[in-house]
Amino acid sequence: MIGARLLGRTGWLAADPWMSGTTGWLNEYVSPSINVGRNDMATNLKTAIDALEAGEWERAHSIVQADCSQEAAWIHAHLHRIEGDRSNAEYWYNRADRPKNFGTLEEERAEIKRELSH
């Protein structure tokens, strides 16, 4: 996106100085998930897990792809691990700062659910 950048892992959007006064268009084009609070983020990620367990891989993927948190990156890695895309999964495990060899898919998903419930 021209004129905007994400700051670190916080997910807060900042307009470039030359774009001051143009936040209206930013609000129109930026995903609302970027500035959600911790509870909203956890709810979105729980929805992603629910979608995954309902067999809706694409929906789960869309949810986590719109979220820049480490928790979303972990679920993103888990999704790519499920589909057998090891290199993509490894990329997302690195973004999530998580180990790449977690155990079974079931064990990993149970751990994700535990962390999201805190």
CSV table of C-alpha atoms in Angstrom, one decimal:
chain,number,residue,atom,x,y,z
A,1,MET,CA,0.0,0.0,0.0
A,2,ILE,CA,1.5,3.3,-1.1
A,3,GLY,CA,1.8,5.8,1.7
A,4,ALA,CA,1.4,3.5,4.6
A,5,ARG,CA,3.5,0.9,6.5
A,6,LEU,CA,3.1,-1.4,9.4
A,7,LEU,CA,5.2,-0.7,12.4
A,8,GLY,CA,6.8,-3.9,13.8
A,9,ARG,CA,4.6,-6.6,15.2
A,10,THR,CA,2.1,-4.3,16.8
A,11,GLY,CA,0.0,-4.1,13.7
A,12,TRP,CA,-0.5,-0.3,14.0
A,13,LEU,CA,-0.6,1.5,10.7
A,14,ALA,CA,1.3,4.7,10.2
A,15,ALA,CA,0.9,7.1,7.3
A,16,ASP,CA,4.0,8.6,5.8
A,17,PRO,CA,4.5,12.3,6.6
A,18,TRP,CA,3.8,13.4,3.1
A,19,MET,CA,0.4,11.6,3.3
A,20,SER,CA,-0.8,13.6,6.4
A,21,GLY,CA,-4.5,14.4,6.3
A,22,THR,CA,-5.4,11.4,4.1
A,23,THR,CA,-6.5,8.9,6.8
A,24,GLY,CA,-10.0,8.7,5.2
A,25,TRP,CA,-8.7,6.6,2.4
A,26,LEU,CA,-6.6,4.6,4.8
A,27,ASN,CA,-9.7,3.6,6.8
A,28,GLU,CA,-11.4,2.6,3.6
A,29,TYR,CA,-8.7,0.3,2.3
A,30,VAL,CA,-7.0,-1.1,5.5
A,31,SER,CA,-8.4,-4.3,6.9
A,32,PRO,CA,-10.3,-3.7,10.1
A,33,SER,CA,-8.4,-6.6,11.8
A,34,ILE,CA,-5.2,-4.5,11.8
A,35,ASN,CA,-6.3,-2.3,14.8
A,36,VAL,CA,-8.5,-4.7,16.7
A,37,GLY,CA,-8.0,-5.2,20.4
A,38,ARG,CA,-6.6,-8.3,22.0
A,39,ASN,CA,-10.0,-9.8,22.7
A,40,ASP,CA,-11.2,-9.2,19.2
A,41,MET,CA,-8.1,-10.8,17.8
A,42,ALA,CA,-8.5,-13.9,20.0
A,43,THR,CA,-12.1,-14.2,18.9
A,44,ASN,CA,-11.1,-13.9,15.2
A,45,LEU,CA,-8.4,-16.6,15.7
A,46,LYS,CA,-10.8,-18.9,17.6
A,47,THR,CA,-13.1,-18.5,14.6
A,48,ALA,CA,-10.2,-19.5,12.3
A,49,ILE,CA,-9.7,-22.7,14.4
A,50,ASP,CA,-13.5,-23.4,14.4
A,51,ALA,CA,-13.5,-23.0,10.6
A,52,LEU,CA,-10.5,-25.4,10.3
A,53,GLU,CA,-12.3,-28.0,12.4
A,54,ALA,CA,-15.4,-27.6,10.3
A,55,GLY,CA,-13.3,-28.4,7.2
A,56,GLU,CA,-13.2,-24.8,6.0
A,57,TRP,CA,-9.4,-24.5,5.4
A,58,GLU,CA,-9.7,-21.6,3.0
A,59,ARG,CA,-11.8,-19.6,5.5
A,60,ALA,CA,-9.4,-20.3,8.3
A,61,HIS,CA,-6.5,-19.2,6.0
A,62,SER,CA,-8.3,-16.0,5.0
A,63,ILE,CA,-8.8,-15.1,8.7
A,64,VAL,CA,-5.2,-15.6,9.8
A,65,GLN,CA,-3.8,-14.0,6.6
A,66,ALA,CA,-5.5,-10.8,7.6
A,67,ASP,CA,-3.9,-10.7,11.0
A,68,CYS,CA,-0.3,-9.8,11.7
A,69,SER,CA,0.0,-11.2,15.2
A,70,GLN,CA,2.4,-14.0,16.2
A,71,GLU,CA,-0.6,-16.1,17.2
A,72,ALA,CA,-2.1,-15.7,13.7
A,73,ALA,CA,1.3,-16.6,12.2
A,74,TRP,CA,1.4,-19.8,14.4
A,75,ILE,CA,-2.1,-20.8,13.1
A,76,HIS,CA,-1.0,-19.9,9.6
A,77,ALA,CA,2.0,-22.3,10.0
A,78,HIS,CA,-0.3,-25.0,11.3
A,79,LEU,CA,-2.6,-24.6,8.3
A,80,HIS,CA,0.3,-25.0,5.8
A,81,ARG,CA,1.6,-27.9,7.8
A,82,ILE,CA,-1.8,-29.6,7.4
A,83,GLU,CA,-1.7,-29.1,3.6
A,84,GLY,CA,1.9,-30.5,3.5
A,85,ASP,CA,3.6,-27.2,2.4
A,86,ARG,CA,6.6,-27.6,4.6
A,87,SER,CA,8.6,-24.6,3.4
A,88,ASN,CA,5.7,-22.2,3.7
A,89,ALA,CA,4.9,-23.7,7.2
A,90,GLU,CA,8.5,-23.1,8.2
A,91,TYR,CA,8.3,-19.5,7.1
A,92,TRP,CA,5.3,-18.9,9.3
A,93,TYR,CA,6.7,-20.8,12.3
A,94,ASN,CA,9.7,-18.4,12.1
A,95,ARG,CA,7.3,-15.4,12.0
A,96,ALA,CA,5.5,-16.8,15.0
A,97,ASP,CA,8.7,-17.5,16.8
A,98,ARG,CA,7.6,-21.2,17.3
A,99,PRO,CA,9.4,-24.5,17.0
A,100,LYS,CA,9.0,-26.2,13.6
A,101,ASN,CA,8.6,-29.7,15.0
A,102,PHE,CA,5.7,-29.4,17.4
A,103,GLY,CA,4.4,-33.0,17.6
A,104,THR,CA,1.2,-34.2,16.0
A,105,LEU,CA,-1.2,-31.9,14.4
A,106,GLU,CA,-3.7,-32.7,17.1
A,107,GLU,CA,-1.2,-31.8,19.8
A,108,GLU,CA,-0.3,-28.6,18.2
A,109,ARG,CA,-4.0,-27.6,17.6
A,110,ALA,CA,-4.7,-28.3,21.3
A,111,GLU,CA,-1.8,-26.1,22.4
A,112,ILE,CA,-3.0,-23.3,20.1
A,113,LYS,CA,-6.5,-23.5,21.6
A,114,ARG,CA,-5.0,-23.4,25.1
A,115,GLU,CA,-3.0,-20.3,24.3
A,116,LEU,CA,-6.0,-18.6,22.7
A,117,SER,CA,-8.1,-19.2,25.8
A,118,HIS,CA,-5.8,-17.1,28.0
